[in-house]
Amino acid sequence: EARGVLIDGGITAVDLNGVPEDLFDGRPRTARELRADPILGAALEHIDILHLNEDELVLLTGYELSESDQDDLIVAQAANLFLECGVGVVAVTRGRKGSYVACNDAARFQRTPMLPDSWADRATRVSSVNLPPGTIINTNGAGDAYTSGLLVAALLRHTGMTVQDSPQANPAKSDASSVISGSSATQSVSAEKKKKMMSPYTLYMRENYVTLKQQCNDDKKAIFSMCHDMWENETPEIKSLYERRAAEENGEDEGNKMSMRVMDDLEALEES
């Protein structure tokens, strides 16, 4: 029922906040046993992004780590149990050893349209970052921040927005969704769409259109008025973000169907 009121079903993210130590019985659990867990089992198939730390992973799965070179493989095997139980994305944070993220297959991703297709069937290890000497370290909220980062990354990929790779990034490992072929993109855009360049406001309205349409009972003038008020009250930082995104999306085919619909509505309002 909750998914029904969210755009494209939204994304359900769970960040575990500790696991009882008495769950650990010294032997690896199977996916069947994990699904039968009285607390977490029934929820697993509904979780799109699950974050847990290394200790929680050990307690829930029964896989033991030995501070050896085999730990990377063990973490991957343990995380895979959650994928077998229907979780979309599993992220395991490992302190100074970085983190491990594993994604389910395309069939599971189709159940959650807000998850980017380019993530399906992928896994990656992310290195930790050395902080400057003297940095005050407080782990409160670290898991929340990490999970929030994954959510933002998923939403950016879903909307077509990409983040510029750092100079140290390996081009061979870049996300496929960040690669755009100028010639093919140009050929796929019709002459009518070329004339209708997307503005920051149009992009903003596109992302709020479905929600506003429901709130305003499909009254286009009411939608326009409410969205205008929302836009006027946005911060300069938010408006600057949409300016950059509009510049990136102009000329790209992704998202144009909804964009053209929003633009047509705006033009009709301007003419009336």
Coordinates of N, CA and C in Angstrom, one line a residue, residues 15 25 46 76-77 100 115 120 129 138 140 145 177 180 201-202 210-211 228 236 245 251-252 254:
D15 N 18.5 0.3 7.1 CA 19.8 0.4 7.7 C 19.7 -0.2 9.1
D25 N 25.0 -18.7 15.9 CA 25.2 -20.1 16.4 C 26.4 -20.8 15.9
H46 N 11.0 -7.4 0.3 CA 10.5 -6.0 0.0 C 11.5 -4.9 0.2
A76 N 31.3 -11.5 0.3 CA 30.5 -11.6 -0.9 C 29.5 -12.8 -0.8
Q77 N 30.0 -13.9 -0.3 CA 29.1 -15.1 -0.2 C 28.0 -14.8 0.8
Y100 N 31.5 -3.2 0.5 CA 31.1 -4.1 -0.6 C 29.7 -3.9 -0.9
L115 N 15.1 1.8 -9.0 CA 16.4 1.3 -9.0 C 17.0 1.4 -10.4
A120 N 22.0 -3.6 -12.2 CA 21.6 -5.0 -12.1 C 22.8 -6.0 -12.4
V129 N 38.6 5.9 2.8 CA 39.4 7.2 2.5 C 40.1 7.6 3.7
N138 N 33.6 10.6 14.5 CA 32.5 10.1 15.3 C 31.6 9.3 14.4
N140 N 28.7 8.1 14.8 CA 27.2 8.3 14.9 C 26.7 8.7 13.6
A145 N 24.4 7.9 6.8 CA 25.0 8.7 5.7 C 25.4 7.9 4.5
S177 N 25.5 4.0 -17.7 CA 24.5 5.0 -17.8 C 25.1 6.4 -17.9
I180 N 27.3 8.6 -23.0 CA 26.3 9.1 -23.9 C 26.9 9.3 -25.3
Y201 N 13.2 24.9 -14.9 CA 11.8 24.8 -14.3 C 11.0 23.6 -14.9
T202 N 11.2 23.4 -16.2 CA 10.4 22.2 -16.8 C 10.9 20.9 -16.2
V210 N 3.6 14.2 -11.3 CA 2.7 13.1 -10.9 C 2.1 13.4 -9.5
T211 N 2.9 13.8 -8.6 CA 2.4 14.2 -7.2 C 1.5 15.3 -7.3
H228 N 4.8 26.6 -9.5 CA 5.4 27.9 -9.5 C 5.8 28.4 -8.2
P236 N 18.7 28.9 -3.9 CA 19.5 29.1 -5.1 C 20.3 27.9 -5.4
R245 N 21.4 20.2 -14.5 CA 20.7 19.0 -15.0 C 20.0 19.2 -16.3
G251 N 18.7 17.5 -25.4 CA 19.3 16.7 -26.5 C 19.4 15.2 -26.3
E252 N 19.1 14.8 -25.0 CA 19.1 13.4 -24.7 C 17.7 12.9 -24.8
E254 N 16.4 10.3 -23.0 CA 15.9 9.7 -21.8 C 15.0 10.8 -21.1

